[in-house]
PDB file of C-alpha atoms in Angstrom:
ATOM      1  CA  ILE A   1       0.000   0.000   0.000  1.00  0.00           C
ATOM      2  CA  LEU A   2       1.544   3.276  -1.111  1.00  0.00           C
ATOM      3  CA  ILE A   3       1.884   5.906   1.617  1.00  0.00           C
ATOM      4  CA  ALA A   4       3.198   8.877  -0.391  1.00  0.00           C
ATOM      5  CA  ALA A   5      -0.161  10.573  -0.993  1.00  0.00           C
ATOM      6  CA  ALA A   6      -1.247  10.187   2.639  1.00  0.00           C
ATOM      7  CA  CYS A   7       2.065  11.567   3.910  1.00  0.00           C
ATOM      8  CA  ASP A   8       1.979  14.475   1.471  1.00  0.00           C
ATOM      9  CA  GLN A   9      -1.546  15.339   2.639  1.00  0.00           C
ATOM     10  CA  HIS A  10      -0.369  15.225   6.237  1.00  0.00           C
ATOM     11  CA  PHE A  11       2.600  17.482   5.460  1.00  0.00           C
ATOM     12  CA  ALA A  12       0.185  19.947   3.880  1.00  0.00           C
ATOM     13  CA  ASP A  13      -2.151  19.752   6.884  1.00  0.00           C
ATOM     14  CA  ILE A  14       0.603  20.565   9.378  1.00  0.00           C
ATOM     15  CA  GLN A  15       2.411  22.925   6.960  1.00  0.00           C
ATOM     16  CA  HIS A  16       5.633  20.965   6.832  1.00  0.00           C
ATOM     17  CA  ASP A  17       7.951  21.327   3.851  1.00  0.00           C
ATOM     18  CA  PRO A  18       8.560  17.728   2.613  1.00  0.00           C
ATOM     19  CA  THR A  19      11.952  18.731   1.237  1.00  0.00           C
ATOM     20  CA  VAL A  20      13.076  19.191   4.846  1.00  0.00           C
ATOM     21  CA  ARG A  21      14.202  15.671   5.697  1.00  0.00           C
ATOM     22  CA  ASP A  22      14.006  15.990   9.488  1.00  0.00           C
ATOM     23  CA  ALA A  23      12.444  13.904  12.269  1.00  0.00           C
ATOM     24  CA  THR A  24       8.958  15.057  11.250  1.00  0.00           C
ATOM     25  CA  TYR A  25       9.561  13.838   7.690  1.00  0.00           C
ATOM     26  CA  GLU A  26      10.784  10.443   8.898  1.00  0.00           C
ATOM     27  CA  ASN A  27       8.315   9.875  11.721  1.00  0.00           C
ATOM     28  CA  THR A  28       5.320  10.757   9.556  1.00  0.00           C
ATOM     29  CA  GLN A  29       6.129   7.780   7.353  1.00  0.00           C
ATOM     30  CA  ALA A  30       6.653   5.395  10.271  1.00  0.00           C
ATOM     31  CA  ARG A  31       3.347   6.412  11.837  1.00  0.00           C
ATOM     32  CA  GLU A  32       1.486   6.152   8.538  1.00  0.00           C
ATOM     33  CA  ARG A  33       2.801   2.629   8.079  1.00  0.00           C
ATOM     34  CA  THR A  34       1.586   1.728  11.573  1.00  0.00           C
ATOM     35  CA  GLN A  35      -1.831   3.296  11.004  1.00  0.00           C
ATOM     36  CA  ILE A  36      -2.314   1.224   7.858  1.00  0.00           C
ATOM     37  CA  LEU A  37      -1.266  -1.963   9.624  1.00  0.00           C
ATOM     38  CA  MET A  38      -3.576  -1.272  12.566  1.00  0.00           C
ATOM     39  CA  ASP A  39      -6.561  -0.512  10.345  1.00  0.00           C
ATOM     40  CA  VAL A  40      -6.011  -3.522   8.080  1.00  0.00           C
ATOM     41  CA  ALA A  41      -5.798  -5.634  11.229  1.00  0.00           C
ATOM     42  CA  ASN A  42      -9.250  -4.314  12.174  1.00  0.00           C
ATOM     43  CA  GLN A  43     -10.550  -5.137   8.695  1.00  0.00           C
ATOM     44  CA  THR A  44      -9.249  -8.690   8.822  1.00  0.00           C
ATOM     45  CA  ASP A  45      -9.918  -9.428  12.496  1.00  0.00           C
ATOM     46  CA  GLY A  46      -6.181  -9.757  13.012  1.00  0.00           C
ATOM     47  CA  ILE A  47      -3.444  -8.232  15.123  1.00  0.00           C
ATOM     48  CA  VAL A  48      -0.282  -6.303  14.330  1.00  0.00           C
ATOM     49  CA  ILE A  49       2.862  -8.195  15.286  1.00  0.00           C
ATOM     50  CA  GLY A  50       5.615  -5.789  16.310  1.00  0.00           C
ATOM     51  CA  THR A  51       8.955  -5.878  14.529  1.00  0.00           C
ATOM     52  CA  GLY A  52      10.993  -4.087  17.204  1.00  0.00           C
ATOM     53  CA  ASP A  53      13.640  -6.135  19.013  1.00  0.00           C
ATOM     54  CA  LEU A  54      15.430  -5.852  22.354  1.00  0.00           C
ATOM     55  CA  SER A  55      18.334  -3.856  20.914  1.00  0.00           C
ATOM     56  CA  GLU A  56      16.035  -1.270  19.341  1.00  0.00           C
ATOM     57  CA  LEU A  57      14.060  -0.958  22.572  1.00  0.00           C
ATOM     58  CA  ALA A  58      17.221  -0.432  24.607  1.00  0.00           C
ATOM     59  CA  LEU A  59      18.395   2.307  22.252  1.00  0.00           C
ATOM     60  CA  GLY A  60      14.941   3.761  21.682  1.00  0.00           C
ATOM     61  CA  TRP A  61      15.529   3.290  17.950  1.00  0.00           C
ATOM     62  CA  ALA A  62      11.852   3.426  17.030  1.00  0.00           C
ATOM     63  CA  THR A  63       9.296   6.079  16.166  1.00  0.00           C
ATOM     64  CA  TYR A  64       7.053   6.741  19.156  1.00  0.00           C
ATOM     65  CA  ASN A  65       3.596   5.426  18.262  1.00  0.00           C
ATOM     66  CA  GLY A  66       5.048   4.270  14.935  1.00  0.00           C
ATOM     67  CA  ASP A  67       6.991   1.009  14.674  1.00  0.00           C
ATOM     68  CA  HIS A  68       7.266   1.375  18.464  1.00  0.00           C
ATOM     69  CA  MET A  69       3.625   0.246  18.748  1.00  0.00           C
ATOM     70  CA  SER A  70       1.839  -3.032  17.952  1.00  0.00           C
ATOM     71  CA  MET A  71      -0.694  -5.429  19.456  1.00  0.00           C
ATOM     72  CA  TYR A  72       2.077  -7.863  20.446  1.00  0.00           C
ATOM     73  CA  GLY A  73       5.842  -7.313  20.458  1.00  0.00           C
ATOM     74  CA  LEU A  74       7.030 -10.753  19.411  1.00  0.00           C
ATOM     75  CA  ASN A  75      10.737  -9.845  19.231  1.00  0.00           C
ATOM     76  CA  ALA A  76      10.861  -7.673  22.364  1.00  0.00           C
ATOM     77  CA  GLY A  77      13.176 -10.096  24.148  1.00  0.00           C
ATOM     78  CA  ILE A  78      15.495 -10.916  21.244  1.00  0.00           C
ATOM     79  CA  PRO A  79      18.633  -8.803  20.616  1.00  0.00           C
ATOM     80  CA  LYS A  80      19.448  -7.760  17.048  1.00  0.00           C
ATOM     81  CA  THR A  81      22.479 -10.033  16.721  1.00  0.00           C
ATOM     82  CA  MET A  82      20.320 -13.016  17.673  1.00  0.00           C
ATOM     83  CA  VAL A  83      17.647 -12.007  15.154  1.00  0.00           C
ATOM     84  CA  ARG A  84      20.231 -12.206  12.381  1.00  0.00           C
ATOM     85  CA  SER A  85      21.541 -15.553  13.645  1.00  0.00           C
ATOM     86  CA  MET A  86      18.028 -16.972  13.871  1.00  0.00           C
ATOM     87  CA  VAL A  87      17.096 -15.894  10.337  1.00  0.00           C
ATOM     88  CA  GLU A  88      20.299 -17.431   8.997  1.00  0.00           C
ATOM     89  CA  TRP A  89      19.677 -20.693  10.875  1.00  0.00           C
ATOM     90  CA  ILE A  90      16.090 -20.872   9.610  1.00  0.00           C
ATOM     91  CA  ALA A  91      17.297 -20.232   6.046  1.00  0.00           C
ATOM     92  CA  GLU A  92      19.840 -23.050   6.304  1.00  0.00           C
ATOM     93  CA  ASN A  93      17.733 -25.578   8.194  1.00  0.00           C
ATOM     94  CA  ARG A  94      14.014 -24.959   7.639  1.00  0.00           C
ATOM     95  CA  PHE A  95      12.636 -22.788   4.855  1.00  0.00           C
ATOM     96  CA  PHE A  96      14.790 -23.938   1.974  1.00  0.00           C
ATOM     97  CA  LYS A  97      12.428 -22.602  -0.707  1.00  0.00           C
ATOM     98  CA  VAL A  98      12.947 -19.025   0.458  1.00  0.00           C
ATOM     99  CA  ARG A  99      16.584 -19.431   1.529  1.00  0.00           C
ATOM    100  CA  SER A 100      17.869 -16.966  -1.079  1.00  0.00           C
ATOM    101  CA  ILE A 101      15.358 -14.325   0.047  1.00  0.00           C
ATOM    102  CA  LEU A 102      16.268 -14.735   3.726  1.00  0.00           C
ATOM    103  CA  MET A 103      19.991 -14.597   3.000  1.00  0.00           C
ATOM    104  CA  ASP A 104      19.430 -11.455   0.915  1.00  0.00           C
ATOM    105  CA  ILE A 105      17.666  -9.880   3.904  1.00  0.00           C
ATOM    106  CA  ILE A 106      20.643 -10.726   6.137  1.00  0.00           C
ATOM    107  CA  ASP A 107      23.041  -9.175   3.623  1.00  0.00           C
ATOM    108  CA  THR A 108      20.977  -5.966   3.405  1.00  0.00           C
ATOM    109  CA  PRO A 109      22.128  -3.136   5.696  1.00  0.00           C
ATOM    110  CA  ILE A 110      19.793  -2.572   8.657  1.00  0.00           C
ATOM    111  CA  SER A 111      17.779   0.561   7.930  1.00  0.00           C
ATOM    112  CA  PRO A 112      14.461   2.194   8.817  1.00  0.00           C
ATOM    113  CA  GLU A 113      14.365   3.311   5.148  1.00  0.00           C
ATOM    114  CA  LEU A 114      12.793   6.672   5.913  1.00  0.00           C
ATOM    115  CA  LEU A 115      15.086   8.683   3.638  1.00  0.00           C
ATOM    116  CA  PRO A 116      15.260   8.352  -0.155  1.00  0.00           C
ATOM    117  CA  ALA A 117      17.715   5.821  -1.537  1.00  0.00           C
ATOM    118  CA  ALA A 118      20.648   6.855  -3.683  1.00  0.00           C
ATOM    119  CA  GLU A 119      20.148   7.222  -7.437  1.00  0.00           C
ATOM    120  CA  THR A 120      21.762   3.802  -7.830  1.00  0.00           C
ATOM    121  CA  GLY A 121      19.115   2.319  -5.513  1.00  0.00           C
ATOM    122  CA  GLU A 122      21.484   1.802  -2.600  1.00  0.00           C
ATOM    123  CA  ILE A 123      20.198   2.391   0.941  1.00  0.00           C
ATOM    124  CA  LYS A 124      21.633   5.638   2.283  1.00  0.00           C
ATOM    125  CA  GLN A 125      20.198   5.484   5.806  1.00  0.00           C
ATOM    126  CA  VAL A 126      22.198   2.747   7.547  1.00  0.00           C
ATOM    127  CA  THR A 127      21.230   2.261  11.192  1.00  0.00           C
ATOM    128  CA  GLU A 128      24.623   1.069  12.431  1.00  0.00           C
ATOM    129  CA  ASP A 129      26.285   4.145  10.961  1.00  0.00           C
ATOM    130  CA  LEU A 130      23.950   6.284  13.055  1.00  0.00           C
ATOM    131  CA  VAL A 131      23.676   4.495  16.420  1.00  0.00           C
ATOM    132  CA  GLY A 132      26.627   2.130  16.267  1.00  0.00           C
ATOM    133  CA  PRO A 133      27.309  -1.588  15.702  1.00  0.00           C
ATOM    134  CA  TYR A 134      24.665  -3.836  17.203  1.00  0.00           C
ATOM    135  CA  GLU A 135      27.255  -6.398  18.270  1.00  0.00           C
ATOM    136  CA  LEU A 136      28.690  -3.744  20.579  1.00  0.00           C
ATOM    137  CA  HIS A 137      25.312  -2.553  21.820  1.00  0.00           C
ATOM    138  CA  ASP A 138      24.117  -6.098  22.536  1.00  0.00           C
ATOM    139  CA  PHE A 139      27.314  -6.645  24.528  1.00  0.00           C
ATOM    140  CA  PHE A 140      26.620  -3.431  26.460  1.00  0.00           C
ATOM    141  CA  ILE A 141      22.972  -4.382  27.079  1.00  0.00           C
ATOM    142  CA  TYR A 142      23.829  -7.795  28.520  1.00  0.00           C
ATOM    143  CA  ASN A 143      26.585  -6.580  30.802  1.00  0.00           C
ATOM    144  CA  PHE A 144      24.680  -3.484  31.924  1.00  0.00           C
ATOM    145  CA  MET A 145      21.325  -5.138  32.576  1.00  0.00           C
ATOM    146  CA  LYS A 146      22.109  -8.778  33.360  1.00  0.00           C
ATOM    147  CA  ASN A 147      25.411  -8.334  35.180  1.00  0.00           C
ATOM    148  CA  GLY A 148      24.914  -4.785  36.468  1.00  0.00           C
ATOM    149  CA  TYR A 149      28.448  -3.785  35.513  1.00  0.00           C
ATOM    150  CA  SER A 150      29.704  -0.216  35.637  1.00  0.00           C
ATOM    151  CA  PRO A 151      30.683   1.676  32.468  1.00  0.00           C
ATOM    152  CA  GLU A 152      34.350   1.223  33.400  1.00  0.00           C
ATOM    153  CA  LYS A 153      34.012  -2.555  33.662  1.00  0.00           C
ATOM    154  CA  ILE A 154      31.940  -2.809  30.484  1.00  0.00           C
ATOM    155  CA  LEU A 155      34.621  -0.825  28.649  1.00  0.00           C
ATOM    156  CA  PHE A 156      37.357  -3.073  30.048  1.00  0.00           C
ATOM    157  CA  LEU A 157      35.513  -6.228  28.970  1.00  0.00           C
ATOM    158  CA  ALA A 158      34.589  -4.820  25.549  1.00  0.00           C
ATOM    159  CA  LYS A 159      38.240  -4.003  24.831  1.00  0.00           C
ATOM    160  CA  LYS A 160      39.099  -7.646  25.541  1.00  0.00           C
ATOM    161  CA  ALA A 161      36.120  -9.154  23.704  1.00  0.00           C
ATOM    162  CA  PHE A 162      36.454  -6.998  20.568  1.00  0.00           C
ATOM    163  CA  GLU A 163      40.237  -6.720  20.436  1.00  0.00           C
ATOM    164  CA  GLY A 164      41.280  -6.278  16.815  1.00  0.00           C
ATOM    165  CA  ALA A 165      37.767  -5.306  15.740  1.00  0.00           C
ATOM    166  CA  TYR A 166      37.241  -1.978  17.537  1.00  0.00           C
ATOM    167  CA  ASP A 167      39.756   0.326  19.168  1.00  0.00           C
ATOM    168  CA  GLU A 168      39.198   1.911  22.569  1.00  0.00           C
ATOM    169  CA  GLU A 169      38.092   5.252  21.128  1.00  0.00           C
ATOM    170  CA  THR A 170      35.390   3.597  19.027  1.00  0.00           C
ATOM    171  CA  ILE A 171      34.118   1.499  21.924  1.00  0.00           C
ATOM    172  CA  ILE A 172      33.929   4.561  24.188  1.00  0.00           C
ATOM    173  CA  LYS A 173      32.061   6.500  21.478  1.00  0.00           C
ATOM    174  CA  TRP A 174      29.328   3.882  21.133  1.00  0.00           C
ATOM    175  CA  LEU A 175      29.203   3.096  24.864  1.00  0.00           C
ATOM    176  CA  ARG A 176      28.551   6.776  25.462  1.00  0.00           C
ATOM    177  CA  THR A 177      25.787   6.618  22.836  1.00  0.00           C
ATOM    178  CA  PHE A 178      24.301   3.542  24.493  1.00  0.00           C
ATOM    179  CA  ILE A 179      24.197   5.107  27.965  1.00  0.00           C
ATOM    180  CA  ARG A 180      22.740   8.375  26.702  1.00  0.00           C
ATOM    181  CA  ARG A 181      20.061   6.748  24.568  1.00  0.00           C
ATOM    182  CA  PHE A 182      19.208   4.039  27.110  1.00  0.00           C
ATOM    183  CA  PHE A 183      18.276   6.639  29.710  1.00  0.00           C
ATOM    184  CA  ASN A 184      16.805   9.274  27.383  1.00  0.00           C
ATOM    185  CA  GLN A 185      14.507   6.811  25.623  1.00  0.00           C
ATOM    186  CA  GLN A 186      12.922   5.168  28.657  1.00  0.00           C
ATOM    187  CA  PHE A 187       9.637   6.958  27.920  1.00  0.00           C
ATOM    188  CA  LYS A 188       9.153   4.682  24.921  1.00  0.00           C
ATOM    189  CA  ARG A 189       9.629   1.571  27.036  1.00  0.00           C
ATOM    190  CA  SER A 190       7.167   2.788  29.668  1.00  0.00           C
ATOM    191  CA  CYS A 191       4.263   2.068  27.304  1.00  0.00           C
ATOM    192  CA  LEU A 192       5.342  -1.008  25.365  1.00  0.00           C
ATOM    193  CA  PRO A 193       2.907  -3.603  24.023  1.00  0.00           C
ATOM    194  CA  ASP A 194       3.040  -7.039  25.603  1.00  0.00           C
ATOM    195  CA  GLY A 195       5.738  -9.403  24.436  1.00  0.00           C
ATOM    196  CA  PRO A 196       7.415 -12.637  25.546  1.00  0.00           C
ATOM    197  CA  LYS A 197      10.601 -12.791  27.579  1.00  0.00           C
ATOM    198  CA  ILE A 198      12.955 -14.942  25.518  1.00  0.00           C
ATOM    199  CA  GLY A 199      16.323 -14.719  27.246  1.00  0.00           C
ATOM    200  CA  SER A 200      17.669 -13.526  30.566  1.00  0.00           C
ATOM    201  CA  VAL A 201      17.234  -9.808  29.818  1.00  0.00           C
ATOM    202  CA  GLY A 202      13.882  -8.055  29.478  1.00  0.00           C
ATOM    203  CA  LEU A 203      12.729  -4.453  29.202  1.00  0.00           C
ATOM    204  CA  SER A 204       9.025  -4.834  29.940  1.00  0.00           C
ATOM    205  CA  PRO A 205       7.720  -2.071  32.250  1.00  0.00           C
ATOM    206  CA  ARG A 206       5.409  -4.686  33.786  1.00  0.00           C
ATOM    207  CA  GLY A 207       8.117  -7.218  34.533  1.00  0.00           C
ATOM    208  CA  ASP A 208      11.887  -6.911  34.539  1.00  0.00           C
ATOM    209  CA  TRP A 209      12.548  -3.229  34.057  1.00  0.00           C
ATOM    210  CA  HIS A 210      11.050  -0.562  36.320  1.00  0.00           C
ATOM    211  CA  MET A 211      12.607   2.805  35.611  1.00  0.00           C
ATOM    212  CA  PRO A 212      11.217   6.361  35.619  1.00  0.00           C
ATOM    213  CA  SER A 213      11.258   8.169  32.295  1.00  0.00           C
ATOM    214  CA  ASP A 214      13.089  11.119  33.839  1.00  0.00           C
ATOM    215  CA  ALA A 215      16.039   9.051  35.116  1.00  0.00           C
ATOM    216  CA  TRP A 216      19.388  10.756  34.522  1.00  0.00           C
ATOM    217  CA  SER A 217      22.315   9.291  32.613  1.00  0.00           C
ATOM    218  CA  SER A 218      24.798  11.873  33.929  1.00  0.00           C
ATOM    219  CA  ASP A 219      26.278   9.685  36.702  1.00  0.00           C
ATOM    220  CA  PHE A 220      27.010   6.860  34.266  1.00  0.00           C
ATOM    221  CA  LEU A 221      28.408   9.206  31.613  1.00  0.00           C
ATOM    222  CA  ASP A 222      30.598  10.914  34.216  1.00  0.00           C
ATOM    223  CA  SER A 223      31.836   7.502  35.294  1.00  0.00           C
ATOM    224  CA  LEU A 224      32.712   6.634  31.698  1.00  0.00           C
ATOM    225  CA  GLU A 225      34.593   9.892  31.260  1.00  0.00           C
TER     226      GLU A 225
END
């Protein structure tokens, strides 16, 4: 279902210049997609299964009331690195007829695809260029939430675990991003749809993770510095 006309009408209604590719431009599309999914679910007596995973929830990498919302967040307890591993395993061991499609998905850069592609058709908006490598963030999530480690200890362990892959400056950069976003984006996790707890880490406001939306990240960032 094409969303261009609906988004253009919305831009006109709120007097937003669509050539300005800002958060309003991007979030309008994400929310329009969600509205269509919700309404088609009503038409078909179905439900919308959320696509967001544990890594995206920890970073708040979702449009509030856009892809952030669903009737059931199936992947809420699965980190991004595990999602990729699971899809690859399924492609190799279960759904052989669509193996090439699944492997193509794995090889495609992770992107919300809310900005136009390049003239060659290549995706220009690459998530890991913007928020950092998910293998680092999933490492941070586990050690911060499951083990309760301090930023200093997480940095020490990350330098050992990713030696040869990321230097200390890069790890610090993305650890700082993780801490800042984890605290600043709690408001999105305070109103999550239900979802299953898959592993040992969960972010449900009704279960594992009780945190006020106005919690400060300054103590953790100061500790990292």
